[in-house]
Amino acid sequence: MGIKEQLLAYLQTYNKATLWLEQLERLFEHSSVQYREFAGAVAELESEGLLAAVRSAGRNGKQPSLAYRYRVDAPGLRRDQRQRLQQLRLTLHPAIGLDAYFALSEDVFAADWPWIERIGRRLDSHGLPAEPAPAPERSFELVGDEKWLAEGGKSLLERIGLWDKLLVQPVHDPLMMAVNPRMLERTPDSDSGESDGEPCLHLIVENKTTFHALLPILDETSFHTLIYGCGNKIVGNMEMFHLQYPVKARTHFFYYFGDIDHTGIQIWHEVEAQCGAVLAMPFYEGCLGKPPARGKTNQRRHENAVQSFLAYFREEERKRLAICLQEGGYYPQETLSTQELRSIWRSGIWKALKPLN
């Protein structure tokens, strides 16, 4: 959004007849905008009659000169808003509609516009989706935040007429554990040659989106179960595992795949203490092939958990992950699409991976 557009967005939510120049200047005090650029945008609003200098307040004497105080033409700003909506409609992907905003207050549009721009760029580069995807996965694709749809994004998509076009699948709460029927038929004394010394493999995933993505191919893998962690609920629920899966003649080997953020790392660390769960490295390595998301700056860091987690990675990856986490970056499980998750599970080398040091 340009300087003039930011000024307009502010003015359209302003509910007083006059304002001081310093109120407009504060909008850019933490940006790289130069005075000449700022003054040029304010001068344009003056020439369009949307701002009128209060002569008795004087001018600042800079070049170009601006008034210390302005009257705001509220009706003119509403006209400008309508014209701007009509102009912006021409610049956006044709699937995005702005008609709803002609009947809404300007502040609603000002709040929605950054998201609309981001969604528009995604559609310009990738087009509308051809296949359905779970809501968190689609949410991450659109705006880089897997929770955005659930936290109000759906309403915005309905306003711009996109919701029904994005093929968003609802994600229902699954059962906590799914069992591979093919592996149930394999017993130590069967023709498979499997012995008591071969462990039953179990994959724990933190989020239900990943559970739903992997569930259809469980019987194509060598894993005995797929376990839905449900965030940190898995820490308590793991105590029930041997009651729910009472296969006592075998050892059990657990892999874990969760979000690469401080919360996800801490959950894994606690599960690892309970059942020795190791990182499902093929999935984590797949995440590292993607750019990190940003915004996890308020999570508590658990140093022992982070160091144990980083020990699974090569030195270069450790450094990159350490910097990412320190700067508030993270990798949600939804950074991998359904097809990528399935491909990794089918082709990954699943062995008793231990930390590299």
Coordinates of C-alpha atoms in Angstrom, one line a residue:
M1 CA 0.0 0.0 0.0
G2 CA 1.4 3.4 -1.1
I3 CA 1.8 6.5 1.1
K4 CA -1.3 8.1 -0.2
E5 CA -3.3 4.9 0.2
Q6 CA -2.2 4.6 3.8
L7 CA -3.2 8.2 4.5
L8 CA -6.6 7.6 2.9
A9 CA -7.1 4.4 5.0
Y10 CA -6.4 6.4 8.1
L11 CA -8.6 9.4 7.1
Q12 CA -11.5 7.1 6.3
T13 CA -11.6 5.8 9.8
Y14 CA -11.1 9.3 11.4
N15 CA -14.2 10.7 13.0
K16 CA -13.3 14.3 13.8
A17 CA -13.6 17.4 11.6
T18 CA -9.9 18.5 11.9
L19 CA -6.6 16.9 12.5
W20 CA -3.0 18.0 13.2
L21 CA -0.1 17.3 10.7
E22 CA 1.8 15.3 13.4
Q23 CA -1.1 12.8 13.5
L24 CA -0.3 12.0 9.9
E25 CA 3.4 12.0 10.4
R26 CA 3.1 9.4 13.2
L27 CA 1.8 6.9 10.7
F28 CA 5.3 6.7 9.2
E29 CA 7.6 7.4 12.1
H30 CA 8.9 3.8 12.1
S31 CA 9.2 3.5 8.3
S32 CA 11.8 4.6 5.7
V33 CA 9.4 7.1 4.1
Q34 CA 11.1 10.4 3.4
Y35 CA 9.6 13.8 4.1
R36 CA 9.4 14.8 0.4
E37 CA 7.4 11.6 -0.4
F38 CA 5.1 12.1 2.6
A39 CA 4.6 15.8 1.8
G40 CA 3.8 15.0 -1.9
A41 CA 1.1 12.6 -0.8
V42 CA -0.5 15.1 1.6
A43 CA -0.3 17.8 -1.1
E44 CA -2.2 15.5 -3.5
L45 CA -5.0 15.1 -0.9
E46 CA -5.0 18.9 -0.5
S47 CA -5.4 19.4 -4.3
E48 CA -8.2 16.9 -4.4
G49 CA -10.0 18.8 -1.7
L50 CA -10.0 15.9 0.8
L51 CA -7.8 17.9 3.2
A52 CA -8.1 21.7 3.6
A53 CA -5.5 23.7 5.4
V54 CA -6.5 25.6 8.5
R55 CA -4.8 28.9 7.7
S56 CA -4.8 30.2 11.3
A57 CA -2.7 27.2 12.4
G58 CA 0.2 28.2 10.0
R59 CA 2.5 26.1 7.9
N60 CA 5.7 24.3 8.8
G61 CA 8.1 26.2 6.5
K62 CA 9.7 23.0 5.0
Q63 CA 9.9 22.3 1.3
P64 CA 7.4 21.5 0.2
S65 CA 5.4 23.3 2.9
L66 CA 2.5 21.6 4.8
A67 CA -0.1 23.1 7.1
Y68 CA 0.1 22.3 10.8
R69 CA -3.7 21.6 10.8
Y70 CA -6.2 20.3 8.3
R71 CA -10.0 20.1 7.9
V72 CA -11.2 16.7 6.7
D73 CA -13.8 16.3 3.9
A74 CA -15.6 13.2 5.2
P75 CA -18.2 13.1 2.4
G76 CA -15.5 13.5 -0.2
L77 CA -13.5 10.7 1.4
R78 CA -16.6 8.4 1.0
R79 CA -16.8 9.3 -2.7
D80 CA -13.1 8.6 -3.0
Q81 CA -13.6 5.2 -1.3
R82 CA -16.2 4.2 -3.9
Q83 CA -13.9 5.3 -6.7
R84 CA -11.0 3.5 -5.2
L85 CA -12.9 0.3 -4.8
Q86 CA -13.9 0.5 -8.5
Q87 CA -10.2 1.1 -9.5
L88 CA -8.9 -1.7 -7.2
R89 CA -11.4 -4.1 -8.7
L90 CA -9.6 -3.8 -12.0
T91 CA -6.2 -4.7 -10.5
L92 CA -7.3 -7.8 -8.6
H93 CA -7.7 -11.4 -9.7
P94 CA -11.2 -11.7 -11.4
A95 CA -12.3 -14.2 -8.8
I96 CA -12.1 -11.6 -6.1
G97 CA -15.2 -9.4 -5.7
L98 CA -15.3 -6.1 -3.7
D99 CA -19.1 -5.4 -4.1
A100 CA -19.7 -6.0 -0.4
Y101 CA -17.5 -3.2 0.7
F102 CA -19.7 -0.5 -1.0
A103 CA -22.2 -1.1 1.8
L104 CA -19.7 -1.5 4.6
S105 CA -17.8 1.1 6.6
E106 CA -14.3 2.1 5.4
D107 CA -12.6 0.7 8.5
V108 CA -13.8 -2.8 7.5
F109 CA -12.1 -2.5 4.1
A110 CA -9.0 -0.9 5.6
A111 CA -8.6 -4.0 7.9
D112 CA -9.3 -6.5 5.1
W113 CA -7.3 -4.9 2.4
P114 CA -3.8 -6.3 3.4
W115 CA -5.3 -9.8 3.4
I116 CA -7.0 -9.2 0.1
E117 CA -3.8 -8.1 -1.5
R118 CA -2.0 -11.2 -0.2
I119 CA -4.7 -13.5 -1.4
G120 CA -4.7 -11.7 -4.8
R121 CA -1.0 -12.3 -5.2
R122 CA -1.5 -16.0 -4.5
L123 CA -4.2 -16.3 -7.0
D124 CA -2.3 -14.4 -9.6
S125 CA 0.7 -16.8 -9.3
H126 CA -1.2 -20.1 -8.7
G127 CA -4.8 -19.6 -9.8
L128 CA -7.8 -21.2 -8.1
P129 CA -7.2 -24.6 -6.6
A130 CA -8.2 -27.7 -8.7
E131 CA -8.3 -30.1 -5.7
P132 CA -9.8 -29.8 -2.2
A133 CA -7.5 -29.3 0.8
P134 CA -8.0 -29.2 4.6
A135 CA -8.8 -25.8 6.0
P136 CA -5.4 -25.3 7.8
E137 CA -3.5 -26.3 4.7
R138 CA -5.5 -24.0 2.4
S139 CA -5.1 -21.2 5.1
F140 CA -1.3 -21.5 5.1
E141 CA -1.2 -21.5 1.3
L142 CA -3.3 -18.3 1.1
V143 CA -1.7 -16.1 3.8
G144 CA 1.1 -18.1 5.4
D145 CA -0.9 -18.7 8.6
E146 CA -2.5 -22.1 9.2
K147 CA -5.0 -20.7 11.7
W148 CA -6.1 -17.7 9.7
L149 CA -9.3 -19.2 8.3
A150 CA -10.5 -20.4 11.7
E151 CA -9.7 -17.0 13.3
G152 CA -11.9 -14.9 11.0
G153 CA -10.5 -15.5 7.6
K154 CA -13.5 -17.4 6.4
S155 CA -15.7 -14.3 6.9
L156 CA -13.4 -12.3 4.7
L157 CA -13.4 -14.9 2.0
E158 CA -17.2 -14.9 2.0
R159 CA -17.2 -11.1 1.7
I160 CA -15.0 -11.3 -1.4
G161 CA -16.9 -14.2 -2.9
L162 CA -14.0 -16.7 -2.7
W163 CA -15.0 -19.2 0.0
D164 CA -16.9 -21.6 -2.3
K165 CA -14.2 -21.4 -5.0
L166 CA -11.3 -22.4 -2.7
L167 CA -12.5 -26.0 -2.2
V168 CA -11.8 -25.9 1.6
Q169 CA -12.4 -29.2 3.4
P170 CA -13.6 -29.1 7.0
V171 CA -11.3 -30.9 9.4
H172 CA -13.3 -33.0 11.9
D173 CA -11.9 -34.3 15.2
P174 CA -10.5 -37.8 14.5
L175 CA -10.2 -40.8 16.7
M176 CA -6.9 -40.6 18.6
M177 CA -5.4 -43.7 16.9
A178 CA -5.9 -45.6 13.7
V179 CA -4.6 -49.2 13.3
N180 CA -3.1 -50.6 10.1
P181 CA -5.2 -53.8 9.4
R182 CA -2.5 -55.2 7.2
M183 CA 0.0 -55.2 10.0
L184 CA -2.4 -56.8 12.4
E185 CA -2.4 -59.9 10.3
R186 CA 1.4 -60.2 10.6
T187 CA 2.3 -62.2 13.7
P188 CA 5.8 -63.4 14.8
D189 CA 5.0 -67.0 13.7
S190 CA 3.5 -66.1 10.3
D191 CA 5.0 -66.7 6.9
S192 CA 6.3 -63.1 6.8
G193 CA 9.4 -64.2 8.7
E194 CA 8.8 -61.4 11.2
S195 CA 10.2 -62.1 14.6
D196 CA 9.7 -60.9 18.2
G197 CA 12.7 -58.7 17.8
E198 CA 11.2 -56.5 15.1
P199 CA 9.4 -53.5 16.6
C200 CA 5.9 -52.3 15.8
L201 CA 6.3 -48.9 14.2
H202 CA 4.0 -46.0 15.3
L203 CA 3.8 -42.5 14.0
I204 CA 2.5 -39.7 16.2
V205 CA 1.5 -36.4 14.5
E206 CA 0.7 -33.2 16.4
N207 CA -2.1 -31.8 14.3
K208 CA -5.3 -33.3 12.9
T209 CA -4.7 -31.9 9.4
T210 CA -1.7 -34.1 9.1
F211 CA -3.6 -37.0 10.6
H212 CA -6.3 -36.7 8.0
A213 CA -3.8 -36.3 5.2
L214 CA -1.9 -39.5 6.1
L215 CA -4.7 -41.7 7.2
P216 CA -5.8 -42.9 3.7
I217 CA -2.4 -44.4 3.0
L218 CA -1.7 -46.0 6.4
D219 CA -2.2 -49.5 5.0
E220 CA 0.5 -48.7 2.3
T221 CA 3.2 -48.3 5.0
S222 CA 5.0 -50.5 7.4
F223 CA 3.6 -48.7 10.4
H224 CA 1.2 -50.4 12.7
T225 CA -0.6 -47.2 13.9
L226 CA -1.1 -43.6 13.1
I227 CA -1.6 -41.6 16.3
Y228 CA -3.2 -38.2 16.6
G229 CA -1.4 -36.2 19.2
C230 CA -3.9 -33.3 19.5
G231 CA -1.3 -30.9 20.6
N232 CA -0.1 -31.4 24.1
K233 CA -2.9 -33.8 25.0
I234 CA -0.6 -36.6 23.7
V235 CA 1.6 -36.2 26.8
G236 CA -1.2 -37.6 29.1
N237 CA -2.8 -39.8 26.5
M238 CA 0.4 -41.9 25.9
E239 CA -0.2 -43.5 29.2
M240 CA -3.1 -45.3 27.6
F241 CA -1.2 -46.7 24.7
H242 CA -0.5 -50.2 25.9
L243 CA -4.1 -50.6 27.1
Q244 CA -5.5 -49.5 23.7
Y245 CA -2.9 -51.5 21.7
P246 CA -2.1 -54.5 24.0
V247 CA 0.5 -56.2 21.8
K248 CA 2.8 -57.3 24.5
A249 CA 5.0 -59.8 22.6
R250 CA 6.6 -57.0 20.6
T251 CA 8.6 -53.9 21.2
H252 CA 7.2 -50.6 20.0
F253 CA 9.1 -47.9 18.3
F254 CA 7.6 -44.4 18.1
Y255 CA 8.2 -41.6 15.6
Y256 CA 7.0 -38.1 16.2
F257 CA 6.2 -35.3 13.8
G258 CA 5.0 -31.9 15.0
D259 CA 5.3 -28.1 14.3
I260 CA 8.8 -26.7 14.4
D261 CA 8.2 -24.1 17.0
H262 CA 8.9 -23.9 20.7
T263 CA 5.6 -25.4 21.7
G264 CA 5.9 -28.3 19.2
I265 CA 9.4 -29.0 20.3
Q266 CA 8.5 -29.0 24.0
I267 CA 5.6 -31.4 23.3
W268 CA 7.9 -33.8 21.5
H269 CA 10.5 -33.6 24.3
E270 CA 7.9 -34.6 26.8
V271 CA 6.6 -37.5 24.7
E272 CA 10.2 -38.6 24.1
A273 CA 10.7 -38.8 27.9
Q274 CA 7.6 -41.1 28.1
C275 CA 8.1 -43.5 25.3
G276 CA 11.5 -42.7 23.6
A277 CA 9.8 -41.1 20.5
V278 CA 12.4 -40.0 17.9
L279 CA 11.9 -37.3 15.3
A280 CA 10.3 -38.5 12.1
M281 CA 13.2 -36.9 10.2
P282 CA 12.0 -37.4 6.6
F283 CA 9.0 -35.1 7.4
Y284 CA 11.2 -32.5 9.3
E285 CA 13.7 -32.5 6.4
G286 CA 10.8 -31.9 4.0
C287 CA 9.8 -28.8 6.1
L288 CA 13.3 -27.4 5.9
G289 CA 13.0 -27.4 2.1
K290 CA 10.4 -24.7 2.4
P291 CA 10.6 -21.1 3.6
P292 CA 9.7 -20.6 7.3
A293 CA 6.6 -18.8 8.4
R294 CA 6.9 -15.8 10.8
G295 CA 5.1 -14.6 13.9
K296 CA 5.8 -17.0 16.8
T297 CA 7.5 -14.5 19.0
N298 CA 5.6 -15.0 22.2
Q299 CA 6.2 -18.7 22.8
R300 CA 8.3 -19.8 25.8
R301 CA 11.6 -21.3 24.9
H302 CA 12.5 -24.6 26.7
E303 CA 16.3 -24.8 26.3
N304 CA 16.8 -28.5 27.1
A305 CA 14.0 -29.4 24.6
V306 CA 15.5 -27.2 21.9
Q307 CA 19.0 -28.6 22.3
S308 CA 17.7 -32.2 22.2
F309 CA 15.6 -31.4 19.1
L310 CA 18.5 -29.7 17.3
A311 CA 20.8 -32.7 18.0
Y312 CA 19.0 -34.7 15.3
F313 CA 20.1 -32.3 12.5
R314 CA 23.3 -31.7 10.7
E315 CA 25.4 -28.7 11.8
E316 CA 24.3 -26.4 9.0
E317 CA 20.6 -27.2 9.6
R318 CA 21.1 -26.7 13.3
K319 CA 22.4 -23.2 12.8
R320 CA 19.6 -22.3 10.4
L321 CA 16.9 -23.7 12.7
A322 CA 18.5 -22.0 15.8
I323 CA 18.4 -18.6 14.0
C324 CA 14.9 -19.2 12.7
L325 CA 13.5 -20.0 16.2
Q326 CA 15.4 -17.1 17.8
E327 CA 13.8 -14.7 15.3
G328 CA 10.3 -15.9 15.7
G329 CA 10.2 -18.1 12.6
Y330 CA 8.5 -21.5 12.6
Y331 CA 7.4 -24.4 10.3
P332 CA 3.8 -25.6 10.8
Q333 CA 3.1 -29.1 9.7
E334 CA 0.8 -27.5 7.1
T335 CA 3.8 -26.2 5.2
L336 CA 3.8 -29.7 3.6
S337 CA 0.8 -30.3 1.3
T338 CA -1.2 -33.5 1.5
Q339 CA 0.6 -35.0 -1.5
E340 CA 4.0 -34.1 -0.1
L341 CA 3.2 -35.7 3.3
R342 CA 2.0 -38.9 1.6
S343 CA 5.0 -39.1 -0.7
I344 CA 7.4 -38.7 2.2
W345 CA 5.6 -41.4 4.3
R346 CA 5.7 -43.8 1.4
S347 CA 9.3 -43.3 0.4
G348 CA 11.0 -42.3 3.6
I349 CA 13.7 -44.4 5.2
W350 CA 12.2 -45.4 8.5
K351 CA 14.9 -46.7 10.8
A352 CA 15.7 -46.2 14.5
L353 CA 17.1 -42.7 14.1
K354 CA 19.0 -41.3 17.0
P355 CA 20.4 -37.8 17.6
L356 CA 23.6 -37.2 15.6
N357 CA 25.5 -36.4 18.8

